[in-house]
């Protein structure tokens, strides 16, 4: 049998983990045809088929399952050993790819990015701001930042902030015209900006805490999935908006927005980072998580 390269085995493991040639290619920064050629050559050298390929899916053969079970733990051990070498560096270095919710990017990252870049010049941060649900493994990210309670199964979650306060806000011009609701039920008579979440579902407004908590499927002609656009619409007098208090704080303090039903403000899970379970977290990722965990969490705590 011809010798088999370590690179071809790494490609095999990558495809097996994500179940797709295209996603594995994106993760490794190469073309799908290049990976397909590598797998064809590996199967020829081994003399067995490793994947069943169709236009719809890629799945392991029995031989592929056996090979993956044998070599995947060894690659994991190698990765862990290489990660340990980071401890011997004088300064953390490397590239960290992170997918971040827009609210977290605005409140958690933006105030301290310049400080991070100055303090850790050896770390390259590649941040994608996206409110949709992202599979960090298949899309090649090292970590993601979402609200606690929405972290995918099988991932390690690290809390970055305390719990967050949610409120309803509206422009004085809108409230003077439509009236100020005095109960949650009164919201059904108002124009509300409905929220489209990153999973595609419409989000009911959660008001109050504990046993007093109620969910209101508010009415509204406008459905938005972006906080900036929603705040702009609320500021224009278009309707009421349910959002993190810290996103609206500056507008409230200036009098451009008012908090509606303040006694029905609610608290929700804070921002959490999530990443693939590993025995040793790469130093650059660990530094990123530690730095932003020590960030403006106090300003994000409920008040």
PDB file of N, CA and C in Angstrom, residues 58-133:
ATOM      1  N   UNK A  58     -23.407  13.316   2.445  1.00  0.00           N
ATOM      2  CA  UNK A  58     -22.155  12.569   2.526  1.00  0.00           C
ATOM      3  C   UNK A  58     -22.177  11.824   3.854  1.00  0.00           C
ATOM      4  N   UNK A  59     -22.015  10.508   3.806  1.00  0.00           N
ATOM      5  CA  UNK A  59     -21.996   9.755   5.060  1.00  0.00           C
ATOM      6  C   UNK A  59     -20.903   8.692   4.996  1.00  0.00           C
ATOM      7  N   UNK A  60     -20.431   8.312   6.172  1.00  0.00           N
ATOM      8  CA  UNK A  60     -19.325   7.370   6.265  1.00  0.00           C
ATOM      9  C   UNK A  60     -19.757   5.953   5.906  1.00  0.00           C
ATOM     10  N   UNK A  61     -18.862   5.232   5.271  1.00  0.00           N
ATOM     11  CA  UNK A  61     -19.046   3.793   5.096  1.00  0.00           C
ATOM     12  C   UNK A  61     -18.621   3.099   6.383  1.00  0.00           C
ATOM     13  N   UNK A  62     -18.779   1.795   6.436  1.00  0.00           N
ATOM     14  CA  UNK A  62     -18.316   1.060   7.604  1.00  0.00           C
ATOM     15  C   UNK A  62     -16.823   1.228   7.799  1.00  0.00           C
ATOM     16  N   UNK A  63     -16.053   1.187   6.702  1.00  0.00           N
ATOM     17  CA  UNK A  63     -14.604   1.385   6.794  1.00  0.00           C
ATOM     18  C   UNK A  63     -14.283   2.789   7.279  1.00  0.00           C
ATOM     19  N   UNK A  64     -15.062   3.771   6.796  1.00  0.00           N
ATOM     20  CA  UNK A  64     -14.839   5.148   7.220  1.00  0.00           C
ATOM     21  C   UNK A  64     -15.120   5.339   8.698  1.00  0.00           C
ATOM     22  N   UNK A  65     -16.183   4.699   9.202  1.00  0.00           N
ATOM     23  CA  UNK A  65     -16.506   4.798  10.622  1.00  0.00           C
ATOM     24  C   UNK A  65     -15.393   4.208  11.475  1.00  0.00           C
ATOM     25  N   UNK A  66     -14.853   3.077  11.038  1.00  0.00           N
ATOM     26  CA  UNK A  66     -13.765   2.450  11.789  1.00  0.00           C
ATOM     27  C   UNK A  66     -12.525   3.339  11.790  1.00  0.00           C
ATOM     28  N   UNK A  67     -12.180   3.905  10.629  1.00  0.00           N
ATOM     29  CA  UNK A  67     -11.001   4.758  10.545  1.00  0.00           C
ATOM     30  C   UNK A  67     -11.163   6.002  11.413  1.00  0.00           C
ATOM     31  N   UNK A  68     -12.349   6.610  11.378  1.00  0.00           N
ATOM     32  CA  UNK A  68     -12.580   7.809  12.175  1.00  0.00           C
ATOM     33  C   UNK A  68     -12.454   7.511  13.664  1.00  0.00           C
ATOM     34  N   UNK A  69     -13.021   6.395  14.095  1.00  0.00           N
ATOM     35  CA  UNK A  69     -12.958   6.023  15.510  1.00  0.00           C
ATOM     36  C   UNK A  69     -11.518   5.823  15.977  1.00  0.00           C
ATOM     37  N   UNK A  70     -10.676   5.366  15.082  1.00  0.00           N
ATOM     38  CA  UNK A  70      -9.290   5.087  15.450  1.00  0.00           C
ATOM     39  C   UNK A  70      -8.415   6.332  15.454  1.00  0.00           C
ATOM     40  N   UNK A  71      -8.594   7.206  14.453  1.00  0.00           N
ATOM     41  CA  UNK A  71      -7.629   8.303  14.310  1.00  0.00           C
ATOM     42  C   UNK A  71      -8.099   9.623  14.901  1.00  0.00           C
ATOM     43  N   UNK A  72      -9.421   9.833  15.024  1.00  0.00           N
ATOM     44  CA  UNK A  72      -9.904  11.123  15.541  1.00  0.00           C
ATOM     45  C   UNK A  72      -9.368  11.420  16.941  1.00  0.00           C
ATOM     46  N   UNK A  73      -9.395  10.445  17.880  1.00  0.00           N
ATOM     47  CA  UNK A  73      -8.846  10.735  19.209  1.00  0.00           C
ATOM     48  C   UNK A  73      -7.358  11.085  19.169  1.00  0.00           C
ATOM     49  N   UNK A  74      -6.623  10.507  18.215  1.00  0.00           N
ATOM     50  CA  UNK A  74      -5.191  10.794  18.136  1.00  0.00           C
ATOM     51  C   UNK A  74      -4.950  12.215  17.642  1.00  0.00           C
ATOM     52  N   UNK A  75      -5.754  12.650  16.672  1.00  0.00           N
ATOM     53  CA  UNK A  75      -5.633  14.035  16.228  1.00  0.00           C
ATOM     54  C   UNK A  75      -6.018  14.996  17.348  1.00  0.00           C
ATOM     55  N   UNK A  76      -7.019  14.615  18.138  1.00  0.00           N
ATOM     56  CA  UNK A  76      -7.424  15.460  19.260  1.00  0.00           C
ATOM     57  C   UNK A  76      -6.285  15.588  20.271  1.00  0.00           C
ATOM     58  N   UNK A  77      -5.565  14.496  20.486  1.00  0.00           N
ATOM     59  CA  UNK A  77      -4.428  14.533  21.409  1.00  0.00           C
ATOM     60  C   UNK A  77      -3.317  15.425  20.866  1.00  0.00           C
ATOM     61  N   UNK A  78      -3.099  15.357  19.560  1.00  0.00           N
ATOM     62  CA  UNK A  78      -2.082  16.208  18.948  1.00  0.00           C
ATOM     63  C   UNK A  78      -2.466  17.668  19.091  1.00  0.00           C
ATOM     64  N   UNK A  79      -3.746  17.980  18.823  1.00  0.00           N
ATOM     65  CA  UNK A  79      -4.213  19.363  18.959  1.00  0.00           C
ATOM     66  C   UNK A  79      -4.041  19.859  20.386  1.00  0.00           C
ATOM     67  N   UNK A  80      -4.342  18.983  21.342  1.00  0.00           N
ATOM     68  CA  UNK A  80      -4.216  19.382  22.749  1.00  0.00           C
ATOM     69  C   UNK A  80      -2.756  19.636  23.107  1.00  0.00           C
ATOM     70  N   UNK A  81      -1.858  18.811  22.603  1.00  0.00           N
ATOM     71  CA  UNK A  81      -0.433  18.990  22.877  1.00  0.00           C
ATOM     72  C   UNK A  81       0.084  20.281  22.272  1.00  0.00           C
ATOM     73  N   UNK A  82      -0.335  20.556  21.031  1.00  0.00           N
ATOM     74  CA  UNK A  82       0.079  21.803  20.386  1.00  0.00           C
ATOM     75  C   UNK A  82      -0.467  23.010  21.136  1.00  0.00           C
ATOM     76  N   UNK A  83      -1.700  22.884  21.648  1.00  0.00           N
ATOM     77  CA  UNK A  83      -2.282  23.983  22.416  1.00  0.00           C
ATOM     78  C   UNK A  83      -1.482  24.245  23.687  1.00  0.00           C
ATOM     79  N   UNK A  84      -0.952  23.161  24.287  1.00  0.00           N
ATOM     80  CA  UNK A  84      -0.159  23.326  25.493  1.00  0.00           C
ATOM     81  C   UNK A  84       1.128  24.103  25.228  1.00  0.00           C
ATOM     82  N   UNK A  85       1.650  24.002  23.993  1.00  0.00           N
ATOM     83  CA  UNK A  85       2.861  24.739  23.651  1.00  0.00           C
ATOM     84  C   UNK A  85       2.648  26.245  23.732  1.00  0.00           C
ATOM     85  N   UNK A  86       1.392  26.676  23.589  1.00  0.00           N
ATOM     86  CA  UNK A  86       1.099  28.096  23.698  1.00  0.00           C
ATOM     87  C   UNK A  86       1.543  28.659  25.041  1.00  0.00           C
ATOM     88  N   UNK A  87       1.565  27.776  26.064  1.00  0.00           N
ATOM     89  CA  UNK A  87       1.931  28.244  27.400  1.00  0.00           C
ATOM     90  C   UNK A  87       3.372  28.735  27.444  1.00  0.00           C
ATOM     91  N   UNK A  88       4.201  28.283  26.481  1.00  0.00           N
ATOM     92  CA  UNK A  88       5.616  28.638  26.497  1.00  0.00           C
ATOM     93  C   UNK A  88       5.905  29.919  25.722  1.00  0.00           C
ATOM     94  N   UNK A  89       4.882  30.473  25.070  1.00  0.00           N
ATOM     95  CA  UNK A  89       5.087  31.711  24.340  1.00  0.00           C
ATOM     96  C   UNK A  89       5.191  32.877  25.311  1.00  0.00           C
ATOM     97  N   UNK A  90       5.984  33.873  24.919  1.00  0.00           N
ATOM     98  CA  UNK A  90       6.095  35.069  25.742  1.00  0.00           C
ATOM     99  C   UNK A  90       4.802  35.870  25.715  1.00  0.00           C
ATOM    100  N   UNK A  91       4.088  35.799  24.608  1.00  0.00           N
ATOM    101  CA  UNK A  91       2.819  36.529  24.499  1.00  0.00           C
ATOM    102  C   UNK A  91       1.858  35.689  23.672  1.00  0.00           C
ATOM    103  N   UNK A  92       0.559  35.707  23.999  1.00  0.00           N
ATOM    104  CA  UNK A  92      -0.405  34.928  23.217  1.00  0.00           C
ATOM    105  C   UNK A  92      -0.472  35.423  21.780  1.00  0.00           C
ATOM    106  N   UNK A  93      -0.637  34.488  20.868  1.00  0.00           N
ATOM    107  CA  UNK A  93      -0.693  34.842  19.450  1.00  0.00           C
ATOM    108  C   UNK A  93      -1.595  33.855  18.736  1.00  0.00           C
ATOM    109  N   UNK A  94      -2.061  34.257  17.577  1.00  0.00           N
ATOM    110  CA  UNK A  94      -2.907  33.380  16.774  1.00  0.00           C
ATOM    111  C   UNK A  94      -4.113  34.126  16.254  1.00  0.00           C
ATOM    112  N   UNK A  95      -4.956  33.407  15.533  1.00  0.00           N
ATOM    113  CA  UNK A  95      -6.157  33.988  14.936  1.00  0.00           C
ATOM    114  C   UNK A  95      -7.383  33.422  15.627  1.00  0.00           C
ATOM    115  N   UNK A  96      -8.331  34.293  15.961  1.00  0.00           N
ATOM    116  CA  UNK A  96      -9.568  33.884  16.606  1.00  0.00           C
ATOM    117  C   UNK A  96     -10.737  34.371  15.758  1.00  0.00           C
ATOM    118  N   UNK A  97     -11.548  33.434  15.287  1.00  0.00           N
ATOM    119  CA  UNK A  97     -12.745  33.771  14.519  1.00  0.00           C
ATOM    120  C   UNK A  97     -13.967  33.619  15.425  1.00  0.00           C
ATOM    121  N   UNK A  98     -14.764  34.683  15.529  1.00  0.00           N
ATOM    122  CA  UNK A  98     -15.894  34.688  16.440  1.00  0.00           C
ATOM    123  C   UNK A  98     -17.135  35.213  15.724  1.00  0.00           C
ATOM    124  N   UNK A  99     -18.275  34.545  15.919  1.00  0.00           N
ATOM    125  CA  UNK A  99     -19.560  35.041  15.447  1.00  0.00           C
ATOM    126  C   UNK A  99     -20.303  35.621  16.644  1.00  0.00           C
ATOM    127  N   UNK A 100     -20.829  36.837  16.484  1.00  0.00           N
ATOM    128  CA  UNK A 100     -21.350  37.601  17.627  1.00  0.00           C
ATOM    129  C   UNK A 100     -22.717  38.192  17.292  1.00  0.00           C
ATOM    130  N   UNK A 101     -23.640  38.097  18.240  1.00  0.00           N
ATOM    131  CA  UNK A 101     -24.909  38.802  18.119  1.00  0.00           C
ATOM    132  C   UNK A 101     -24.663  40.310  18.044  1.00  0.00           C
ATOM    133  N   UNK A 102     -25.516  41.034  17.312  1.00  0.00           N
ATOM    134  CA  UNK A 102     -25.319  42.472  17.154  1.00  0.00           C
ATOM    135  C   UNK A 102     -25.370  43.201  18.494  1.00  0.00           C
ATOM    136  N   UNK A 103     -26.287  42.822  19.365  1.00  0.00           N
ATOM    137  CA  UNK A 103     -26.362  43.482  20.673  1.00  0.00           C
ATOM    138  C   UNK A 103     -25.071  43.272  21.464  1.00  0.00           C
ATOM    139  N   UNK A 104     -24.520  42.068  21.409  1.00  0.00           N
ATOM    140  CA  UNK A 104     -23.274  41.789  22.126  1.00  0.00           C
ATOM    141  C   UNK A 104     -22.109  42.543  21.497  1.00  0.00           C
ATOM    142  N   UNK A 105     -22.105  42.650  20.167  1.00  0.00           N
ATOM    143  CA  UNK A 105     -21.044  43.395  19.502  1.00  0.00           C
ATOM    144  C   UNK A 105     -21.056  44.854  19.936  1.00  0.00           C
ATOM    145  N   UNK A 106     -22.253  45.427  20.040  1.00  0.00           N
ATOM    146  CA  UNK A 106     -22.387  46.838  20.396  1.00  0.00           C
ATOM    147  C   UNK A 106     -22.071  47.097  21.864  1.00  0.00           C
ATOM    148  N   UNK A 107     -22.619  46.264  22.734  1.00  0.00           N
ATOM    149  CA  UNK A 107     -22.500  46.522  24.171  1.00  0.00           C
ATOM    150  C   UNK A 107     -21.239  45.944  24.796  1.00  0.00           C
ATOM    151  N   UNK A 108     -20.819  44.786  24.326  1.00  0.00           N
ATOM    152  CA  UNK A 108     -19.729  44.065  24.986  1.00  0.00           C
ATOM    153  C   UNK A 108     -18.381  44.267  24.297  1.00  0.00           C
ATOM    154  N   UNK A 109     -18.352  44.141  22.966  1.00  0.00           N
ATOM    155  CA  UNK A 109     -17.073  44.176  22.249  1.00  0.00           C
ATOM    156  C   UNK A 109     -16.632  45.582  21.864  1.00  0.00           C
ATOM    157  N   UNK A 110     -17.518  46.340  21.255  1.00  0.00           N
ATOM    158  CA  UNK A 110     -17.126  47.638  20.702  1.00  0.00           C
ATOM    159  C   UNK A 110     -16.405  48.551  21.693  1.00  0.00           C
ATOM    160  N   UNK A 111     -16.849  48.651  22.955  1.00  0.00           N
ATOM    161  CA  UNK A 111     -16.173  49.574  23.876  1.00  0.00           C
ATOM    162  C   UNK A 111     -14.727  49.202  24.187  1.00  0.00           C
ATOM    163  N   UNK A 112     -14.330  47.931  23.919  1.00  0.00           N
ATOM    164  CA  UNK A 112     -13.009  47.506  24.375  1.00  0.00           C
ATOM    165  C   UNK A 112     -12.137  46.884  23.290  1.00  0.00           C
ATOM    166  N   UNK A 113     -12.604  46.900  22.043  1.00  0.00           N
ATOM    167  CA  UNK A 113     -11.811  46.294  20.974  1.00  0.00           C
ATOM    168  C   UNK A 113     -10.450  46.969  20.808  1.00  0.00           C
ATOM    169  N   UNK A 114     -10.429  48.283  20.840  1.00  0.00           N
ATOM    170  CA  UNK A 114      -9.161  48.990  20.661  1.00  0.00           C
ATOM    171  C   UNK A 114      -8.184  48.640  21.777  1.00  0.00           C
ATOM    172  N   UNK A 115      -8.686  48.529  23.006  1.00  0.00           N
ATOM    173  CA  UNK A 115      -7.842  48.159  24.139  1.00  0.00           C
ATOM    174  C   UNK A 115      -7.291  46.748  23.954  1.00  0.00           C
ATOM    175  N   UNK A 116      -8.155  45.835  23.473  1.00  0.00           N
ATOM    176  CA  UNK A 116      -7.703  44.462  23.251  1.00  0.00           C
ATOM    177  C   UNK A 116      -6.596  44.425  22.202  1.00  0.00           C
ATOM    178  N   UNK A 117      -6.812  45.125  21.081  1.00  0.00           N
ATOM    179  CA  UNK A 117      -5.821  45.116  19.998  1.00  0.00           C
ATOM    180  C   UNK A 117      -4.491  45.688  20.453  1.00  0.00           C
ATOM    181  N   UNK A 118      -4.541  46.708  21.290  1.00  0.00           N
ATOM    182  CA  UNK A 118      -3.309  47.310  21.793  1.00  0.00           C
ATOM    183  C   UNK A 118      -2.589  46.388  22.761  1.00  0.00           C
ATOM    184  N   UNK A 119      -3.348  45.690  23.585  1.00  0.00           N
ATOM    185  CA  UNK A 119      -2.746  44.843  24.610  1.00  0.00           C
ATOM    186  C   UNK A 119      -2.222  43.524  24.034  1.00  0.00           C
ATOM    187  N   UNK A 120      -2.869  43.013  22.983  1.00  0.00           N
ATOM    188  CA  UNK A 120      -2.476  41.716  22.423  1.00  0.00           C
ATOM    189  C   UNK A 120      -2.226  41.841  20.919  1.00  0.00           C
ATOM    190  N   UNK A 121      -1.122  42.466  20.522  1.00  0.00           N
ATOM    191  CA  UNK A 121      -0.842  42.681  19.099  1.00  0.00           C
ATOM    192  C   UNK A 121      -0.622  41.391  18.312  1.00  0.00           C
ATOM    193  N   UNK A 122      -0.346  40.298  19.008  1.00  0.00           N
ATOM    194  CA  UNK A 122      -0.116  39.038  18.314  1.00  0.00           C
ATOM    195  C   UNK A 122      -1.381  38.263  17.983  1.00  0.00           C
ATOM    196  N   UNK A 123      -2.523  38.736  18.453  1.00  0.00           N
ATOM    197  CA  UNK A 123      -3.786  38.038  18.208  1.00  0.00           C
ATOM    198  C   UNK A 123      -4.565  38.758  17.114  1.00  0.00           C
ATOM    199  N   UNK A 124      -4.939  38.015  16.090  1.00  0.00           N
ATOM    200  CA  UNK A 124      -5.765  38.549  15.007  1.00  0.00           C
ATOM    201  C   UNK A 124      -7.218  38.156  15.264  1.00  0.00           C
ATOM    202  N   UNK A 125      -8.082  39.156  15.437  1.00  0.00           N
ATOM    203  CA  UNK A 125      -9.502  38.908  15.676  1.00  0.00           C
ATOM    204  C   UNK A 125     -10.275  39.039  14.372  1.00  0.00           C
ATOM    205  N   UNK A 126     -11.050  38.013  14.054  1.00  0.00           N
ATOM    206  CA  UNK A 126     -11.912  38.029  12.867  1.00  0.00           C
ATOM    207  C   UNK A 126     -13.344  37.860  13.377  1.00  0.00           C
ATOM    208  N   UNK A 127     -14.078  38.970  13.463  1.00  0.00           N
ATOM    209  CA  UNK A 127     -15.403  38.970  14.091  1.00  0.00           C
ATOM    210  C   UNK A 127     -16.483  39.165  13.044  1.00  0.00           C
ATOM    211  N   UNK A 128     -17.462  38.263  13.052  1.00  0.00           N
ATOM    212  CA  UNK A 128     -18.623  38.372  12.179  1.00  0.00           C
ATOM    213  C   UNK A 128     -19.844  38.675  13.037  1.00  0.00           C
ATOM    214  N   UNK A 129     -20.520  39.777  12.738  1.00  0.00           N
ATOM    215  CA  UNK A 129     -21.722  40.170  13.476  1.00  0.00           C
ATOM    216  C   UNK A 129     -22.932  39.619  12.740  1.00  0.00           C
ATOM    217  N   UNK A 130     -23.665  38.741  13.408  1.00  0.00           N
ATOM    218  CA  UNK A 130     -24.764  38.036  12.742  1.00  0.00           C
ATOM    219  C   UNK A 130     -25.750  37.558  13.802  1.00  0.00           C
ATOM    220  N   UNK A 131     -27.011  37.967  13.669  1.00  0.00           N
ATOM    221  CA  UNK A 131     -28.017  37.555  14.647  1.00  0.00           C
ATOM    222  C   UNK A 131     -28.625  36.194  14.350  1.00  0.00           C
ATOM    223  N   UNK A 132     -28.358  35.636  13.177  1.00  0.00           N
ATOM    224  CA  UNK A 132     -28.905  34.323  12.875  1.00  0.00           C
ATOM    225  C   UNK A 132     -28.158  33.259  13.671  1.00  0.00           C
ATOM    226  N   UNK A 133     -28.801  32.101  13.836  1.00  0.00           N
ATOM    227  CA  UNK A 133     -28.155  30.996  14.534  1.00  0.00           C
ATOM    228  C   UNK A 133     -27.008  30.467  13.676  1.00  0.00           C
TER     229      UNK A 133
END
